Amino acid sequence: RLGEYFLPNFPTGGMAIEDFLVMKSREGLEERLEFLFPDPDVRAKRRPEYDERLQVELDVINQMGFPGYFLIVMEFIQWSKDNDIPVGPGRGSGAGSLVAYALKITDLDPLEYDLLFERFLNPERVSMPDF
């Protein structure tokens, strides 16, 4: 139907797709934070800023019905990397997403560069996000 998005189902092992996105994002963020801030004290100090931003983004993504889109993109980007297909660090406003960074879709920390998630996706946006 015109104006509707049809995305394939992403396998989640019976878990709600929204919860699966949250789980994968939190796991990925933990990996990223360990790399960005090897010192546990620095990591603990910076964690609230990252956790808050991640939750805001996850709420918007899930509210707008795009968790499957992020998971599908995560999977094909990882497949590309695993198969020696060159993948850039990020493109356009998608680099402003901490969820994309946590899922290793992008390789730019949006908080370090003060990038805005809202330029990529927000409830007022009428079109699908793109990476």
PDB file of C-alpha atoms in Angstrom:
ATOM      1  CA  ARG A   1       0.000   0.000   0.000  1.00  0.00           C
ATOM      2  CA  LEU A   2       1.167   3.449  -0.857  1.00  0.00           C
ATOM      3  CA  GLY A   3       2.677   5.294   2.093  1.00  0.00           C
ATOM      4  CA  GLU A   4       3.161   2.179   4.249  1.00  0.00           C
ATOM      5  CA  TYR A   5       6.470   0.528   5.083  1.00  0.00           C
ATOM      6  CA  PHE A   6       6.875  -3.215   4.766  1.00  0.00           C
ATOM      7  CA  LEU A   7       9.979  -4.578   6.440  1.00  0.00           C
ATOM      8  CA  PRO A   8      10.860  -8.264   6.706  1.00  0.00           C
ATOM      9  CA  ASN A   9      10.548  -9.872  10.108  1.00  0.00           C
ATOM     10  CA  PHE A  10      13.830 -10.028  11.979  1.00  0.00           C
ATOM     11  CA  PRO A  11      14.369 -13.277  13.924  1.00  0.00           C
ATOM     12  CA  THR A  12      14.406 -12.572  17.647  1.00  0.00           C
ATOM     13  CA  GLY A  13      14.015 -16.040  19.134  1.00  0.00           C
ATOM     14  CA  GLY A  14      10.518 -15.316  20.397  1.00  0.00           C
ATOM     15  CA  MET A  15      11.431 -12.038  22.078  1.00  0.00           C
ATOM     16  CA  ALA A  16       9.451  -8.915  21.184  1.00  0.00           C
ATOM     17  CA  ILE A  17      11.399  -7.077  18.486  1.00  0.00           C
ATOM     18  CA  GLU A  18      11.431  -3.866  20.552  1.00  0.00           C
ATOM     19  CA  ASP A  19      12.947  -5.705  23.524  1.00  0.00           C
ATOM     20  CA  PHE A  20      15.456  -7.423  21.249  1.00  0.00           C
ATOM     21  CA  LEU A  21      16.606  -4.051  19.890  1.00  0.00           C
ATOM     22  CA  VAL A  22      16.991  -2.735  23.442  1.00  0.00           C
ATOM     23  CA  MET A  23      19.013  -5.798  24.459  1.00  0.00           C
ATOM     24  CA  LYS A  24      21.336  -5.667  21.419  1.00  0.00           C
ATOM     25  CA  SER A  25      21.787  -1.902  21.806  1.00  0.00           C
ATOM     26  CA  ARG A  26      22.702  -2.146  25.479  1.00  0.00           C
ATOM     27  CA  GLU A  27      25.130  -4.997  24.804  1.00  0.00           C
ATOM     28  CA  GLY A  28      26.737  -3.026  21.998  1.00  0.00           C
ATOM     29  CA  LEU A  29      26.936   0.161  24.034  1.00  0.00           C
ATOM     30  CA  GLU A  30      28.731  -1.718  26.795  1.00  0.00           C
ATOM     31  CA  GLU A  31      31.356  -2.885  24.286  1.00  0.00           C
ATOM     32  CA  ARG A  32      31.741   0.605  22.882  1.00  0.00           C
ATOM     33  CA  LEU A  33      32.080   2.212  26.326  1.00  0.00           C
ATOM     34  CA  GLU A  34      34.773  -0.274  27.344  1.00  0.00           C
ATOM     35  CA  PHE A  35      36.717   0.713  24.231  1.00  0.00           C
ATOM     36  CA  LEU A  36      36.096   4.475  24.533  1.00  0.00           C
ATOM     37  CA  PHE A  37      36.780   4.649  28.265  1.00  0.00           C
ATOM     38  CA  PRO A  38      39.158   1.846  29.327  1.00  0.00           C
ATOM     39  CA  ASP A  39      39.441   3.385  32.801  1.00  0.00           C
ATOM     40  CA  PRO A  40      36.468   2.027  34.817  1.00  0.00           C
ATOM     41  CA  ASP A  41      36.170   5.255  36.837  1.00  0.00           C
ATOM     42  CA  VAL A  42      35.967   7.423  33.724  1.00  0.00           C
ATOM     43  CA  ARG A  43      33.508   4.967  32.180  1.00  0.00           C
ATOM     44  CA  ALA A  44      31.312   5.074  35.288  1.00  0.00           C
ATOM     45  CA  LYS A  45      31.346   8.870  35.235  1.00  0.00           C
ATOM     46  CA  ARG A  46      30.385   9.076  31.544  1.00  0.00           C
ATOM     47  CA  ARG A  47      27.882   6.184  31.530  1.00  0.00           C
ATOM     48  CA  PRO A  48      24.775   8.167  32.605  1.00  0.00           C
ATOM     49  CA  GLU A  49      25.096  10.513  29.616  1.00  0.00           C
ATOM     50  CA  TYR A  50      25.294   7.567  27.220  1.00  0.00           C
ATOM     51  CA  ASP A  51      22.557   5.554  28.940  1.00  0.00           C
ATOM     52  CA  GLU A  52      20.170   8.510  28.855  1.00  0.00           C
ATOM     53  CA  ARG A  53      20.810   9.206  25.174  1.00  0.00           C
ATOM     54  CA  LEU A  54      20.449   5.523  24.292  1.00  0.00           C
ATOM     55  CA  GLN A  55      17.087   5.313  26.059  1.00  0.00           C
ATOM     56  CA  VAL A  56      15.749   8.443  24.335  1.00  0.00           C
ATOM     57  CA  GLU A  57      16.721   7.053  20.940  1.00  0.00           C
ATOM     58  CA  LEU A  58      15.322   3.587  21.655  1.00  0.00           C
ATOM     59  CA  ASP A  59      12.020   5.116  22.745  1.00  0.00           C
ATOM     60  CA  VAL A  60      11.730   7.078  19.486  1.00  0.00           C
ATOM     61  CA  ILE A  61      12.795   4.138  17.298  1.00  0.00           C
ATOM     62  CA  ASN A  62      10.338   1.771  18.960  1.00  0.00           C
ATOM     63  CA  GLN A  63       7.520   4.341  19.053  1.00  0.00           C
ATOM     64  CA  MET A  64       7.925   4.954  15.326  1.00  0.00           C
ATOM     65  CA  GLY A  65       7.989   1.239  14.501  1.00  0.00           C
ATOM     66  CA  PHE A  66      11.561   0.980  13.208  1.00  0.00           C
ATOM     67  CA  PRO A  67      13.277  -1.580  15.462  1.00  0.00           C
ATOM     68  CA  GLY A  68      13.357  -4.155  12.665  1.00  0.00           C
ATOM     69  CA  TYR A  69      14.944  -1.675  10.288  1.00  0.00           C
ATOM     70  CA  PHE A  70      17.856  -1.044  12.669  1.00  0.00           C
ATOM     71  CA  LEU A  71      18.335  -4.773  13.272  1.00  0.00           C
ATOM     72  CA  ILE A  72      18.306  -5.593   9.554  1.00  0.00           C
ATOM     73  CA  VAL A  73      20.846  -2.859   8.814  1.00  0.00           C
ATOM     74  CA  MET A  74      22.969  -4.085  11.749  1.00  0.00           C
ATOM     75  CA  GLU A  75      22.977  -7.573  10.282  1.00  0.00           C
ATOM     76  CA  PHE A  76      23.938  -6.654   6.737  1.00  0.00           C
ATOM     77  CA  ILE A  77      26.635  -4.216   7.882  1.00  0.00           C
ATOM     78  CA  GLN A  78      28.130  -6.944  10.090  1.00  0.00           C
ATOM     79  CA  TRP A  79      27.900  -9.443   7.230  1.00  0.00           C
ATOM     80  CA  SER A  80      29.719  -6.987   4.979  1.00  0.00           C
ATOM     81  CA  LYS A  81      32.496  -6.467   7.521  1.00  0.00           C
ATOM     82  CA  ASP A  82      32.816 -10.236   8.073  1.00  0.00           C
ATOM     83  CA  ASN A  83      33.140 -10.752   4.312  1.00  0.00           C
ATOM     84  CA  ASP A  84      35.765  -8.060   3.707  1.00  0.00           C
ATOM     85  CA  ILE A  85      33.353  -5.702   1.990  1.00  0.00           C
ATOM     86  CA  PRO A  86      34.413  -2.116   2.710  1.00  0.00           C
ATOM     87  CA  VAL A  87      32.003  -0.217   4.948  1.00  0.00           C
ATOM     88  CA  GLY A  88      32.416   3.456   5.779  1.00  0.00           C
ATOM     89  CA  PRO A  89      32.242   4.868   9.317  1.00  0.00           C
ATOM     90  CA  GLY A  90      28.841   6.483   8.772  1.00  0.00           C
ATOM     91  CA  ARG A  91      26.853   8.539   6.348  1.00  0.00           C
ATOM     92  CA  GLY A  92      24.840  11.713   6.723  1.00  0.00           C
ATOM     93  CA  SER A  93      22.555  12.213   9.672  1.00  0.00           C
ATOM     94  CA  GLY A  94      22.599   8.485  10.523  1.00  0.00           C
ATOM     95  CA  ALA A  95      25.964   9.079  12.190  1.00  0.00           C
ATOM     96  CA  GLY A  96      24.043  11.032  14.842  1.00  0.00           C
ATOM     97  CA  SER A  97      22.476   7.866  16.240  1.00  0.00           C
ATOM     98  CA  LEU A  98      23.953   6.305  19.368  1.00  0.00           C
ATOM     99  CA  VAL A  99      21.840   3.195  18.723  1.00  0.00           C
ATOM    100  CA  ALA A 100      23.483   2.874  15.296  1.00  0.00           C
ATOM    101  CA  TYR A 101      26.882   3.278  16.962  1.00  0.00           C
ATOM    102  CA  ALA A 102      26.030   0.677  19.621  1.00  0.00           C
ATOM    103  CA  LEU A 103      24.858  -1.764  16.934  1.00  0.00           C
ATOM    104  CA  LYS A 104      28.076  -1.130  14.943  1.00  0.00           C
ATOM    105  CA  ILE A 105      26.141   0.252  11.994  1.00  0.00           C
ATOM    106  CA  THR A 106      28.282   3.371  12.311  1.00  0.00           C
ATOM    107  CA  ASP A 107      31.729   3.881  13.802  1.00  0.00           C
ATOM    108  CA  LEU A 108      31.404   7.468  15.028  1.00  0.00           C
ATOM    109  CA  ASP A 109      30.559   8.280  18.634  1.00  0.00           C
ATOM    110  CA  PRO A 110      27.794  10.878  18.184  1.00  0.00           C
ATOM    111  CA  LEU A 111      28.260  12.265  21.689  1.00  0.00           C
ATOM    112  CA  GLU A 112      31.937  12.978  21.099  1.00  0.00           C
ATOM    113  CA  TYR A 113      31.065  15.092  18.066  1.00  0.00           C
ATOM    114  CA  ASP A 114      27.801  16.590  19.411  1.00  0.00           C
ATOM    115  CA  LEU A 115      25.771  15.001  16.608  1.00  0.00           C
ATOM    116  CA  LEU A 116      21.991  15.187  16.851  1.00  0.00           C
ATOM    117  CA  PHE A 117      19.818  12.084  16.643  1.00  0.00           C
ATOM    118  CA  GLU A 118      16.822  14.288  15.839  1.00  0.00           C
ATOM    119  CA  ARG A 119      18.343  15.177  12.461  1.00  0.00           C
ATOM    120  CA  PHE A 120      18.168  11.478  11.614  1.00  0.00           C
ATOM    121  CA  LEU A 121      14.884  10.420  13.168  1.00  0.00           C
ATOM    122  CA  ASN A 122      12.179  12.162  15.143  1.00  0.00           C
ATOM    123  CA  PRO A 123       8.412  11.730  15.546  1.00  0.00           C
ATOM    124  CA  GLU A 124       7.732  14.643  13.180  1.00  0.00           C
ATOM    125  CA  ARG A 125       9.722  13.039  10.367  1.00  0.00           C
ATOM    126  CA  VAL A 126       7.407  11.746   7.664  1.00  0.00           C
ATOM    127  CA  SER A 127       9.898   9.513   5.854  1.00  0.00           C
ATOM    128  CA  MET A 128      11.837   6.440   6.820  1.00  0.00           C
ATOM    129  CA  PRO A 129      15.365   6.938   8.170  1.00  0.00           C
ATOM    130  CA  ASP A 130      18.249   5.925   5.939  1.00  0.00           C
ATOM    131  CA  PHE A 131      21.868   5.085   6.581  1.00  0.00           C
TER     132      PHE A 131
END
